[in-house]
Coordinates of C-alpha atoms in Angstrom, one line a residue:
Chain A
M1 CA -15.5 -26.2 -125.7
T2 CA -18.4 -27.1 -126.5
Q3 CA -18.8 -30.3 -123.6
A4 CA -18.1 -27.3 -120.9
S5 CA -21.4 -24.7 -122.8
A6 CA -22.6 -28.5 -122.6
L7 CA -22.5 -28.4 -118.9
R8 CA -23.6 -25.1 -118.6
A9 CA -26.7 -25.3 -121.2
A10 CA -27.8 -28.3 -117.9
A11 CA -26.8 -26.1 -115.1
V12 CA -28.5 -24.3 -116.9
L13 CA -32.2 -26.5 -116.6
E14 CA -31.3 -27.6 -113.6
R15 CA -31.4 -23.9 -112.4
K16 CA -34.8 -23.9 -114.1
R17 CA -36.6 -26.9 -113.3
I18 CA -35.8 -25.7 -109.1
R19 CA -37.5 -22.1 -110.1
K20 CA -40.9 -23.5 -111.3
E21 CA -41.0 -25.6 -108.5
R22 CA -40.6 -22.8 -105.6
F23 CA -42.7 -20.7 -108.2
A24 CA -45.0 -23.7 -107.8
Q25 CA -44.5 -23.8 -103.1
L26 CA -44.9 -20.1 -103.2
R27 CA -48.0 -20.7 -105.4
R28 CA -49.9 -22.4 -102.7
N29 CA -48.8 -20.6 -98.7
P30 CA -51.5 -18.1 -98.3
A31 CA -49.2 -15.6 -96.2
F32 CA -47.9 -15.7 -100.2
I33 CA -50.9 -14.7 -101.7
L34 CA -52.2 -11.8 -98.8
G35 CA -49.1 -9.7 -99.5
A36 CA -49.1 -10.5 -103.5
L37 CA -52.8 -9.1 -103.4
L38 CA -52.1 -6.1 -100.8
L39 CA -48.7 -5.8 -103.0
G40 CA -51.1 -5.5 -106.0
M41 CA -53.4 -3.2 -104.8
W42 CA -51.3 -0.7 -103.4
L43 CA -49.3 -1.2 -107.3
I44 CA -51.9 -0.8 -108.8
A45 CA -52.7 2.6 -106.8
A46 CA -49.6 3.8 -107.5
L47 CA -49.6 3.4 -111.1
F48 CA -53.2 4.7 -111.2
G49 CA -53.3 7.1 -109.3
N50 CA -54.6 9.6 -111.4
F51 CA -58.3 8.0 -111.9
L52 CA -58.9 6.7 -108.9
T53 CA -58.5 10.3 -106.4
R54 CA -62.5 11.8 -106.4
F55 CA -60.9 15.1 -105.2
E56 CA -57.2 17.8 -106.2
P57 CA -55.1 16.0 -103.7
G58 CA -53.6 19.0 -102.4
G59 CA -57.5 21.2 -102.7
V60 CA -58.1 22.8 -100.0
D61 CA -62.7 23.1 -99.0
V62 CA -62.6 25.9 -97.1
L63 CA -66.7 24.7 -96.4
N64 CA -65.8 21.2 -95.9
V65 CA -63.2 20.3 -93.3
N66 CA -62.6 18.0 -91.0
K67 CA -66.1 15.5 -92.4
R68 CA -66.1 12.4 -90.6
P69 CA -66.6 9.8 -92.9
S70 CA -69.2 9.7 -95.5
D71 CA -70.9 8.7 -99.4
E72 CA -68.8 11.9 -100.1
F73 CA -65.0 11.7 -98.5
W74 CA -65.0 8.0 -97.9
F75 CA -62.1 8.4 -95.9
G76 CA -62.9 12.7 -94.3
T77 CA -61.4 15.5 -94.6
D78 CA -58.4 16.7 -93.3
N79 CA -57.8 20.2 -91.7
I80 CA -57.8 22.0 -93.5
G81 CA -60.4 20.0 -96.1
R82 CA -58.6 17.4 -98.1
D83 CA -60.0 14.4 -99.8
V84 CA -58.0 12.1 -96.5
Y85 CA -59.3 9.5 -99.5
S86 CA -57.5 11.3 -102.3
R87 CA -54.4 12.6 -100.5
V88 CA -53.8 8.2 -99.0
V89 CA -54.1 6.9 -103.0
A90 CA -52.6 10.0 -104.1
G91 CA -49.1 9.4 -102.3
T92 CA -49.2 5.4 -103.2
R93 CA -46.2 6.7 -105.5
P94 CA -44.1 8.1 -104.1
I95 CA -43.3 5.4 -101.5
I96 CA -43.5 3.0 -103.3
F97 CA -41.7 4.7 -106.3
M98 CA -38.7 5.7 -103.4
A99 CA -38.2 1.8 -101.8
F100 CA -37.9 -0.2 -105.2
S101 CA -35.0 2.6 -106.1
A102 CA -33.0 2.7 -102.9
T103 CA -33.9 -1.0 -102.1
A104 CA -32.0 -1.5 -106.4
I105 CA -29.6 1.0 -106.0
G106 CA -28.4 -0.9 -102.5
T107 CA -28.4 -4.0 -104.0
L108 CA -26.4 -2.8 -106.8
F109 CA -23.9 -1.8 -104.6
G110 CA -24.1 -4.4 -101.8
T111 CA -24.1 -7.0 -104.5
T112 CA -21.3 -5.4 -106.0
L113 CA -18.9 -5.1 -103.2
G114 CA -20.1 -9.0 -102.1
L115 CA -19.2 -10.3 -105.6
L116 CA -15.7 -8.4 -104.7
T117 CA -14.6 -8.5 -101.6
G118 CA -16.1 -13.0 -100.9
Y119 CA -14.0 -13.9 -104.3
M120 CA -11.0 -11.6 -103.6
K121 CA -10.8 -12.0 -100.3
G122 CA -7.6 -11.6 -97.7
R123 CA -6.2 -7.7 -96.9
F124 CA -8.9 -5.7 -99.7
D125 CA -11.7 -8.2 -97.6
V126 CA -10.6 -6.9 -94.2
I127 CA -10.4 -3.7 -95.1
V128 CA -14.0 -3.0 -97.5
M129 CA -15.9 -4.9 -94.1
R130 CA -14.4 -2.5 -91.9
I131 CA -15.1 0.4 -93.2
L132 CA -18.9 -1.0 -93.9
D133 CA -19.2 -2.5 -90.8
A134 CA -18.5 1.5 -89.7
I135 CA -21.2 3.0 -91.9
S136 CA -23.6 -0.2 -89.9
A137 CA -22.5 0.8 -86.6
L138 CA -25.6 2.8 -86.1
P139 CA -29.2 3.2 -86.6
V140 CA -30.0 2.9 -90.9
I141 CA -33.1 5.9 -88.8
V142 CA -30.2 6.9 -87.4
I143 CA -27.8 8.0 -90.3
A144 CA -30.4 8.8 -93.2
L145 CA -32.1 11.5 -90.3
L146 CA -28.3 13.0 -89.8
A147 CA -26.9 13.0 -93.0
L148 CA -31.0 14.2 -94.5
A149 CA -30.3 17.0 -91.8
A150 CA -27.0 17.5 -92.5
L151 CA -27.8 17.6 -96.1
E152 CA -29.6 20.2 -95.5
G153 CA -32.8 17.1 -97.8
Q154 CA -36.2 17.9 -98.2
S155 CA -35.4 16.5 -101.7
E156 CA -36.7 12.1 -102.5
V157 CA -33.6 12.3 -104.2
I158 CA -31.5 12.6 -101.3
T159 CA -33.5 10.2 -99.3
V160 CA -33.5 7.3 -102.1
L161 CA -29.7 7.8 -102.4
I162 CA -29.1 7.3 -98.5
I163 CA -31.3 4.8 -98.0
G164 CA -29.8 2.7 -101.0
F165 CA -26.5 3.5 -99.4
V166 CA -27.3 2.0 -95.8
F167 CA -28.4 -0.4 -97.2
T168 CA -25.2 -1.8 -99.3
P169 CA -23.2 -2.8 -96.4
I170 CA -25.9 -5.1 -95.4
I171 CA -26.8 -6.8 -98.4
A172 CA -22.5 -6.6 -99.3
R173 CA -22.0 -9.2 -96.7
T174 CA -25.6 -11.2 -97.8
V175 CA -24.0 -11.6 -100.8
R176 CA -20.3 -12.1 -99.1
A177 CA -21.6 -15.4 -97.0
A178 CA -23.0 -16.8 -99.7
V179 CA -19.9 -16.1 -102.6
L180 CA -17.3 -17.3 -100.2
Y181 CA -18.9 -21.1 -100.5
E182 CA -20.0 -20.1 -104.0
A183 CA -15.7 -19.5 -104.8
E184 CA -14.5 -22.8 -103.7
L185 CA -17.0 -25.0 -106.4
D186 CA -15.6 -26.8 -108.8
Y187 CA -17.0 -24.5 -111.7
V188 CA -14.6 -21.9 -110.2
A189 CA -11.6 -23.6 -109.8
A190 CA -12.7 -25.2 -113.9
A191 CA -13.9 -21.4 -115.3
K192 CA -10.2 -20.2 -113.7
L193 CA -8.6 -22.5 -115.5
R194 CA -10.7 -21.4 -118.3
T195 CA -9.2 -18.3 -118.0
E196 CA -11.5 -16.5 -117.6
K197 CA -11.1 -13.1 -116.9
M198 CA -12.6 -12.5 -112.8
P199 CA -15.6 -9.8 -114.2
H200 CA -16.8 -12.9 -116.1
I201 CA -16.0 -15.8 -113.2
L202 CA -18.3 -12.8 -110.9
F203 CA -21.1 -12.8 -112.5
V204 CA -21.8 -14.9 -115.1
E205 CA -20.8 -17.5 -113.0
I206 CA -21.4 -17.4 -108.7
L207 CA -23.9 -14.0 -109.5
P208 CA -26.5 -16.4 -110.4
N209 CA -25.5 -18.7 -108.7
V210 CA -26.5 -17.0 -105.2
L211 CA -29.3 -15.3 -106.8
P212 CA -32.0 -16.5 -104.4
P213 CA -29.7 -15.6 -100.8
I214 CA -29.8 -12.0 -103.1
I215 CA -33.9 -11.9 -104.1
V216 CA -35.3 -13.1 -100.1
E217 CA -32.3 -9.7 -99.5
F218 CA -33.7 -7.5 -101.6
T219 CA -37.4 -7.8 -100.5
I220 CA -36.5 -8.0 -96.9
R221 CA -35.0 -4.3 -97.9
L222 CA -38.0 -3.1 -99.2
G223 CA -39.9 -4.2 -96.0
Y224 CA -37.6 -2.0 -94.2
A225 CA -37.3 1.3 -96.8
V226 CA -40.8 1.6 -97.0
F227 CA -40.4 1.2 -93.6
A228 CA -37.7 4.4 -93.8
I229 CA -38.9 6.6 -95.9
A230 CA -42.7 6.4 -93.9
T231 CA -40.2 7.2 -90.5
L232 CA -38.7 10.7 -92.1
S233 CA -41.7 12.0 -93.8
F234 CA -43.1 11.4 -90.4
L235 CA -40.1 13.6 -88.7
G236 CA -40.9 16.0 -91.7
V237 CA -37.0 14.6 -93.1
G238 CA -36.6 13.0 -96.5
V239 CA -39.8 14.8 -98.8
E240 CA -41.4 17.9 -100.0
L241 CA -42.9 19.2 -97.2
G242 CA -46.7 19.8 -98.5
S243 CA -46.4 17.0 -100.4
P244 CA -49.5 13.8 -100.2
N245 CA -46.8 11.2 -97.9
W246 CA -48.3 8.7 -96.5
G247 CA -45.7 10.2 -93.2
S248 CA -46.1 13.9 -93.7
Q249 CA -50.4 12.7 -93.5
V250 CA -49.8 11.3 -90.2
A251 CA -47.5 13.6 -88.6
E252 CA -50.0 16.8 -89.8
N253 CA -53.0 15.5 -88.3
Y254 CA -51.2 14.3 -86.1
S255 CA -52.9 16.5 -82.9
G256 CA -56.2 15.9 -84.7
I257 CA -56.7 13.2 -83.0
F258 CA -57.1 13.7 -79.3
G259 CA -60.1 16.0 -80.5
N260 CA -61.3 12.2 -81.9
L261 CA -60.4 13.8 -85.5
W262 CA -59.2 10.2 -86.4
W263 CA -59.8 9.6 -89.5
A264 CA -57.0 12.2 -91.5
T265 CA -54.2 9.7 -88.8
V266 CA -55.6 7.3 -89.2
F267 CA -56.2 6.2 -92.6
P268 CA -52.9 7.1 -93.9
A269 CA -51.8 5.1 -90.7
G270 CA -53.6 1.7 -91.8
A271 CA -51.9 2.2 -95.8
I272 CA -48.1 2.4 -93.8
A273 CA -48.9 -0.7 -92.0
T274 CA -51.1 -2.4 -94.5
L275 CA -47.6 -1.6 -96.7
A276 CA -45.6 -2.5 -95.0
I277 CA -47.2 -5.7 -94.4
G278 CA -47.3 -7.0 -97.5
I279 CA -44.0 -7.2 -97.9
N280 CA -42.6 -8.9 -95.2
L281 CA -45.3 -11.3 -96.2
I282 CA -43.4 -11.8 -99.5
A283 CA -40.1 -11.6 -97.8
D284 CA -41.0 -14.1 -95.0
S285 CA -43.0 -17.3 -97.4
I286 CA -39.7 -16.1 -100.4
M287 CA -37.4 -16.9 -98.2
E288 CA -39.1 -20.2 -96.7
A289 CA -39.5 -21.4 -100.4
F290 CA -35.4 -21.1 -100.3
E291 CA -35.0 -22.7 -97.2
I292 CA -32.9 -19.3 -96.2
Chain B
M1 CA -3.4 -14.4 -81.1
K2 CA -4.4 -18.0 -80.8
R3 CA -1.8 -19.1 -78.0
L4 CA -3.6 -15.8 -76.0
G5 CA -6.7 -17.9 -75.8
A6 CA -10.4 -16.5 -74.6
L7 CA -8.0 -13.0 -73.7
G8 CA -6.9 -12.2 -77.2
S9 CA -10.1 -13.2 -79.1
V10 CA -11.4 -10.4 -76.3
L11 CA -9.3 -7.8 -77.0
R12 CA -9.6 -8.3 -80.4
Q13 CA -13.3 -8.1 -80.4
L14 CA -12.8 -4.3 -78.4
G15 CA -9.8 -3.4 -80.9
Q16 CA -12.5 -3.5 -83.4
A17 CA -14.6 -1.8 -81.8
V18 CA -12.6 1.3 -81.4
V19 CA -12.6 1.6 -84.9
V20 CA -16.0 0.9 -85.3
V21 CA -16.9 4.6 -83.2
I22 CA -14.1 5.8 -84.5
G23 CA -15.1 5.6 -88.1
S24 CA -18.6 6.2 -87.5
T25 CA -17.7 9.8 -85.9
L26 CA -15.4 11.1 -88.3
F27 CA -18.1 10.0 -91.7
L28 CA -20.6 11.9 -89.4
S29 CA -17.9 15.1 -89.0
L30 CA -17.4 15.4 -92.5
L31 CA -20.5 14.7 -93.8
L32 CA -21.1 17.7 -91.3
R33 CA -18.2 20.0 -92.3
L34 CA -19.3 19.3 -96.3
L35 CA -22.4 20.8 -95.6
P36 CA -24.1 23.2 -98.4
V37 CA -24.8 26.4 -96.7
G38 CA -21.9 25.3 -94.6
L39 CA -21.0 25.9 -90.7
A40 CA -19.7 29.3 -90.9
E41 CA -22.7 30.9 -92.5
I42 CA -24.4 29.2 -90.3
Y43 CA -23.4 29.3 -86.5
A44 CA -21.3 33.2 -87.8
G45 CA -23.2 34.3 -90.3
G46 CA -24.7 37.6 -89.5
F47 CA -21.4 38.5 -87.1
D48 CA -19.2 41.0 -88.3
E49 CA -15.5 40.7 -89.5
A50 CA -13.3 41.0 -86.2
S51 CA -15.8 39.0 -83.8
R52 CA -16.8 36.5 -86.3
A53 CA -12.5 34.9 -86.7
A54 CA -13.0 35.0 -82.8
R55 CA -16.6 32.8 -83.5
L56 CA -15.0 30.7 -85.2
K57 CA -11.3 30.3 -83.8
E58 CA -13.8 29.2 -80.7
L59 CA -15.6 26.8 -82.5
R60 CA -13.3 25.5 -84.4
L61 CA -14.3 26.3 -86.9
D62 CA -10.4 27.7 -88.5
K63 CA -9.4 24.9 -88.3
D64 CA -9.1 22.0 -91.0
P65 CA -12.1 18.7 -91.2
V66 CA -9.1 16.4 -90.0
T67 CA -7.5 18.2 -87.6
F68 CA -11.3 19.8 -86.5
Y69 CA -12.8 16.0 -86.0
L70 CA -9.2 15.2 -84.0
L71 CA -9.6 17.6 -81.5
W72 CA -13.8 16.8 -80.8
L73 CA -12.7 13.2 -80.3
R74 CA -10.1 14.7 -77.5
D75 CA -12.5 16.0 -75.9
F76 CA -15.3 13.3 -76.1
V77 CA -12.9 10.8 -75.1
A78 CA -11.9 13.2 -72.0
G79 CA -15.7 13.3 -71.8
D80 CA -15.6 16.0 -72.2
F81 CA -19.2 16.4 -75.0
G82 CA -19.2 20.1 -76.4
P83 CA -20.9 22.6 -76.1
I84 CA -25.0 23.2 -77.6
V85 CA -24.4 26.1 -79.8
S86 CA -27.5 28.4 -81.9
P87 CA -26.7 29.6 -84.7
G88 CA -28.4 32.8 -83.3
G89 CA -25.3 33.1 -80.1
G90 CA -25.6 31.2 -76.4
T91 CA -23.4 28.1 -75.9
T92 CA -24.2 25.2 -72.8
P93 CA -22.8 22.2 -72.3
V94 CA -24.1 19.1 -74.4
A95 CA -22.9 17.0 -71.3
D96 CA -25.8 18.7 -69.3
K97 CA -28.8 17.8 -71.5
V98 CA -27.2 14.0 -71.7
G99 CA -26.5 13.4 -67.7
S100 CA -30.5 14.2 -68.1
A101 CA -32.0 13.2 -71.4
L102 CA -30.0 9.5 -71.9
P103 CA -30.9 7.9 -68.1
I104 CA -34.4 8.4 -69.9
S105 CA -33.5 7.4 -72.5
L106 CA -31.4 3.6 -71.0
Q107 CA -34.6 2.9 -68.8
L108 CA -37.4 3.2 -71.3
M109 CA -34.8 0.8 -73.5
F110 CA -34.1 -1.2 -70.7
Y111 CA -38.4 -1.6 -69.2
V112 CA -38.8 -2.9 -73.3
Q113 CA -36.0 -5.8 -73.2
V114 CA -37.9 -7.1 -69.3
V115 CA -41.2 -6.7 -70.6
A116 CA -40.2 -8.6 -74.1
L117 CA -38.1 -11.4 -72.9
V118 CA -41.0 -11.4 -69.9
V119 CA -43.7 -11.9 -72.7
S120 CA -42.0 -13.8 -74.9
V121 CA -40.3 -16.6 -73.0
P122 CA -43.3 -18.6 -72.0
L123 CA -44.8 -17.4 -76.1
G124 CA -42.0 -19.0 -77.2
I125 CA -41.8 -21.7 -75.3
Y126 CA -46.2 -22.9 -75.6
T127 CA -45.5 -22.3 -79.8
A128 CA -42.7 -24.2 -80.1
Y129 CA -44.4 -27.4 -77.7
R130 CA -47.9 -26.7 -80.3
S131 CA -45.4 -26.5 -82.9
G132 CA -48.4 -26.5 -86.6
K133 CA -51.0 -26.1 -84.6
R134 CA -53.5 -23.7 -84.9
S135 CA -52.7 -21.4 -81.6
D136 CA -48.6 -21.6 -82.7
K137 CA -50.0 -20.4 -86.5
A138 CA -52.6 -18.0 -85.0
I139 CA -49.9 -16.4 -82.3
S140 CA -46.8 -16.6 -85.3
Y141 CA -48.7 -15.7 -88.3
G142 CA -50.2 -12.3 -85.2
L143 CA -46.9 -10.8 -84.3
F144 CA -45.4 -11.0 -87.8
T145 CA -48.1 -8.5 -88.7
A146 CA -47.8 -6.5 -85.6
S147 CA -44.0 -6.3 -86.4
S148 CA -44.3 -5.6 -90.1
I149 CA -45.7 -2.2 -88.6
P150 CA -43.8 0.5 -88.6
N151 CA -43.6 0.9 -84.2
F152 CA -44.7 4.7 -84.9
V153 CA -48.1 3.7 -87.0
F154 CA -48.1 1.1 -83.7
G155 CA -47.6 3.7 -81.8
L156 CA -50.2 6.0 -82.6
L157 CA -53.2 3.4 -83.7
L158 CA -51.8 2.7 -79.9
A159 CA -52.6 6.4 -78.6
V160 CA -56.0 6.9 -80.2
F161 CA -57.2 4.1 -79.5
F162 CA -56.1 3.4 -75.8
G163 CA -55.7 6.7 -75.4
V164 CA -58.2 8.9 -76.9
T165 CA -61.2 6.2 -78.1
L166 CA -61.2 4.7 -74.7
A167 CA -59.2 7.0 -72.3
W168 CA -57.8 4.2 -70.4
L169 CA -54.1 6.2 -70.4
P170 CA -52.6 9.1 -71.5
P171 CA -51.7 9.4 -74.8
L172 CA -48.2 11.3 -74.7
G173 CA -46.5 12.6 -71.6
Y174 CA -43.9 11.8 -69.3
V175 CA -44.4 11.9 -64.9
S176 CA -40.8 10.7 -63.8
P177 CA -40.7 8.2 -61.4
G178 CA -40.1 10.1 -58.4
E179 CA -42.8 12.7 -59.2
N180 CA -46.0 9.8 -59.4
L181 CA -44.6 6.3 -59.6
V182 CA -48.3 4.8 -60.8
E183 CA -49.0 8.3 -63.0
H184 CA -45.2 7.6 -64.6
F185 CA -45.8 3.4 -65.0
R186 CA -49.2 4.9 -66.5
T187 CA -47.7 6.9 -69.1
M188 CA -44.9 4.3 -70.0
I189 CA -47.1 1.7 -70.9
L190 CA -47.9 2.6 -74.9
P191 CA -43.9 4.2 -75.6
V192 CA -42.8 0.4 -74.1
A193 CA -45.6 -1.5 -75.5
S194 CA -45.2 -0.2 -79.2
L195 CA -41.8 -0.9 -78.8
A196 CA -41.5 -4.4 -77.5
I197 CA -44.5 -6.2 -79.9
P198 CA -41.2 -6.0 -82.5
L199 CA -38.7 -7.6 -80.7
I200 CA -41.6 -9.9 -79.2
A201 CA -41.4 -11.0 -82.6
T202 CA -37.9 -11.8 -83.5
Y203 CA -37.7 -13.1 -80.2
T204 CA -40.7 -15.6 -80.1
R205 CA -40.0 -16.5 -83.4
L206 CA -36.0 -16.9 -82.1
L207 CA -36.7 -19.1 -79.7
R208 CA -39.3 -21.4 -81.0
A209 CA -37.2 -22.9 -84.2
D210 CA -34.4 -22.6 -81.3
V211 CA -37.0 -25.2 -78.7
I212 CA -38.3 -26.9 -81.6
A213 CA -34.8 -28.5 -82.9
T214 CA -33.6 -28.8 -79.5
L215 CA -36.3 -31.0 -78.5
R216 CA -35.2 -33.5 -81.1
E217 CA -31.5 -33.3 -79.5
D218 CA -31.1 -36.8 -78.5
Y219 CA -29.8 -35.0 -74.9
V220 CA -33.2 -35.0 -74.7
T221 CA -34.6 -38.0 -75.4
M222 CA -32.1 -39.2 -73.2
A223 CA -33.6 -37.1 -70.2
V224 CA -37.2 -37.7 -71.2
S225 CA -36.2 -41.5 -71.0
K226 CA -35.2 -40.9 -67.8
G227 CA -38.1 -39.7 -67.0
L228 CA -37.9 -37.0 -65.7
S229 CA -40.3 -34.8 -64.8
N230 CA -41.5 -31.8 -68.8
K231 CA -40.0 -28.9 -66.4
R232 CA -36.9 -30.0 -65.6
I233 CA -36.1 -31.0 -69.6
L234 CA -37.3 -28.0 -69.9
F235 CA -35.5 -25.6 -67.9
S236 CA -32.0 -27.3 -67.3
H237 CA -31.6 -29.1 -71.0
V238 CA -33.9 -26.9 -73.7
L239 CA -34.4 -22.9 -72.2
R240 CA -30.0 -23.2 -71.0
P241 CA -27.9 -24.1 -74.8
S242 CA -31.1 -21.0 -76.1
S243 CA -30.2 -18.8 -73.8
V244 CA -27.5 -18.2 -76.5
T245 CA -29.1 -16.6 -78.7
L246 CA -31.3 -15.5 -76.9
F247 CA -29.2 -13.7 -75.3
T248 CA -27.1 -12.2 -78.6
S249 CA -30.6 -11.6 -79.9
F250 CA -30.7 -9.2 -77.1
A251 CA -27.9 -7.1 -77.5
L252 CA -28.0 -7.0 -81.6
N253 CA -31.5 -5.6 -81.4
M254 CA -30.1 -2.7 -79.1
G255 CA -28.9 -0.7 -82.7
A256 CA -32.7 -1.0 -83.7
L257 CA -34.4 -1.0 -80.1
M258 CA -31.9 2.9 -80.5
G259 CA -33.4 3.7 -83.8
G260 CA -37.4 3.2 -82.5
T261 CA -36.9 4.6 -78.7
L262 CA -36.2 7.9 -81.3
V263 CA -39.0 8.3 -82.8
I264 CA -41.1 7.0 -79.8
E265 CA -39.9 9.1 -77.5
Q266 CA -40.5 12.0 -79.7
L267 CA -44.7 10.4 -80.9
F268 CA -44.9 10.4 -77.2
T269 CA -43.1 13.3 -76.0
I270 CA -40.9 11.9 -74.4
P271 CA -37.4 13.6 -72.9
G272 CA -34.9 11.5 -73.6
L273 CA -32.1 10.9 -75.9
G274 CA -34.1 11.0 -79.1
S275 CA -36.1 14.2 -78.0
E276 CA -32.8 16.3 -77.7
I277 CA -31.3 14.2 -81.3
G278 CA -35.2 16.0 -83.1
I279 CA -34.7 19.2 -82.2
A280 CA -30.7 19.3 -82.5
I281 CA -31.7 18.4 -85.3
F282 CA -34.5 20.8 -86.1
S283 CA -32.4 24.0 -84.4
R284 CA -29.7 23.1 -86.3
Q285 CA -27.3 22.5 -83.9
F286 CA -24.7 20.6 -85.9
F287 CA -22.0 20.4 -82.6
A288 CA -24.1 18.7 -80.2
L289 CA -25.6 16.7 -83.0
Q290 CA -21.8 15.2 -83.2
S291 CA -21.5 14.2 -79.8
Y292 CA -25.4 12.7 -79.5
V293 CA -24.7 10.1 -82.4
A294 CA -21.3 9.5 -81.2
I295 CA -22.5 8.1 -77.8
L296 CA -25.4 5.6 -80.3
A297 CA -22.8 4.6 -81.8
V298 CA -20.8 4.0 -78.6
G299 CA -23.1 2.0 -76.4
F300 CA -24.6 0.2 -79.9
V301 CA -21.0 -1.2 -80.7
L302 CA -20.8 -1.3 -77.1
F303 CA -23.6 -3.7 -77.0
N304 CA -22.6 -5.6 -80.3
T305 CA -19.2 -6.5 -79.1
L306 CA -20.0 -7.2 -75.2
A307 CA -22.9 -9.9 -76.9
D308 CA -20.1 -11.5 -79.1
I309 CA -17.7 -12.0 -76.3
A310 CA -20.4 -13.2 -73.2
V311 CA -21.4 -15.5 -76.7
G312 CA -17.8 -16.9 -77.2
F313 CA -17.4 -17.1 -73.6
V314 CA -21.1 -19.7 -73.4
D315 CA -20.4 -21.5 -76.2
P316 CA -16.3 -21.9 -76.5
R317 CA -17.4 -23.8 -80.6
T318 CA -18.4 -19.9 -81.1
R319 CA -14.7 -18.6 -80.7
E320 CA -12.9 -21.4 -82.6
R321 CA -14.8 -20.9 -85.7
R322 CA -14.6 -16.8 -85.7
R323 CA -11.6 -17.7 -85.6
A324 CA -11.3 -19.5 -88.6

């Protein structure tokens, strides 16, 4: 038993060393730094938004409708006189919170299913994978749109649950592939010989070794979650009507661009773009560091 | 299974495709029946007792969800996509709408894939040959950044800039090719561009990695030492194996492209299937919705299966591996 725990301690040390090297490599990557800056900026806006807004985000000012960007209204005002800058800042919290929760739900269920199917194989694996295939037979946006329409959903909670649900098979597949390889290795056979219980083998022995692909998958999915939430709110589903969501802001002010009132649309659109770019840069550089 | 060889694997893949289509449409059908409001309320809410029963029977809402699904499936396979039922009253066949909308969507997707391939093949080869140089990095990162942006945002920024600020192109609308060919292409440029960017990024990246790997192969070194021209090596030794990767990616990206088309059609008001789905969702035409989505699922699964089968034929190694 002592020998086993010594071996495990050595394995933990080795993992720590590899992790340190990877972080060092990440910190040297300009793409990662840029991505972290962009995401960091929006995280600050999400956390401290209340102190950063200049006007009440929902405040209507009929005397200042469709004003160009100026010293007073940094990003201008929209068609009912709301301050675009304050609405963009206020729109950060919902999209970031929703994207993180949806991805976390998908990762949690996807990882569990991937561990189970990859380890147990056989008929269980075949059946679960076919069900997951059926779920992911449709584009993410289509499923989410349908489910939200069917559930009459203007609610953020339903949106988060649906996106998490749609992500589950995708993440499960990635984890399963990694587990299939790991399950053949000696340490899993050793754990079986020690008559460890299956949850122990899955979550204590195998899980730490398949963390890198899970982390990569999490960051990639986070980018897609932002993508999906912005698109859904642009299409008018998935968020409460009138709330300061970036996608809804774009949709509400879209017709203005034909009168060259570009600012009420372009600033929230730019916010979506920079957040998506930031997360994708991070995902890409993590992928490079983990050599996947 | 082994004895059956290529035909066996084709049959198996088709079988899987059927299972996936049935699974996803059943999932959707059950979802619709689980509506909190209830379909009966939506479609027969204001009816009196007698006509309400007749209406429910007509819409098959008196059946249990599984029978309801099986009857729908039978009609769908026979090519009857059911009626478009508005909550208020009247019905029109979904097949009519599909007949006019689907070709427009397919045409849009066709343009997008053609443009994406035409742009990304030279870009992929160029960046592979210049790998690590400044021009490679500029192109690779530029494409990556552009493809990270959700396509409706990208389309919108294009519409603002080229459609309104510069006023070079119509910012929205659709003109059929029969009506005015020049205007048709002018209206298609912005939607096609906003949908093609992520595909160009994916294809260029794949092709670049592929070409770099192929250039290191022994048979390329051999060809160089035989004194073959660069062009000859590029086309007959490097591009041929890469075409498999490209083709697979082409088919696999159809799903994302369908999702994107749905949004972009609504943004640019193109009367394709995406706009029809949007209308169906907002006017609660749930019966039509089920058939629209089934058509999408069939298309998507079909493309994936074709990709699998084609790759199996071009490169027999994958067939072996898949079986293992």
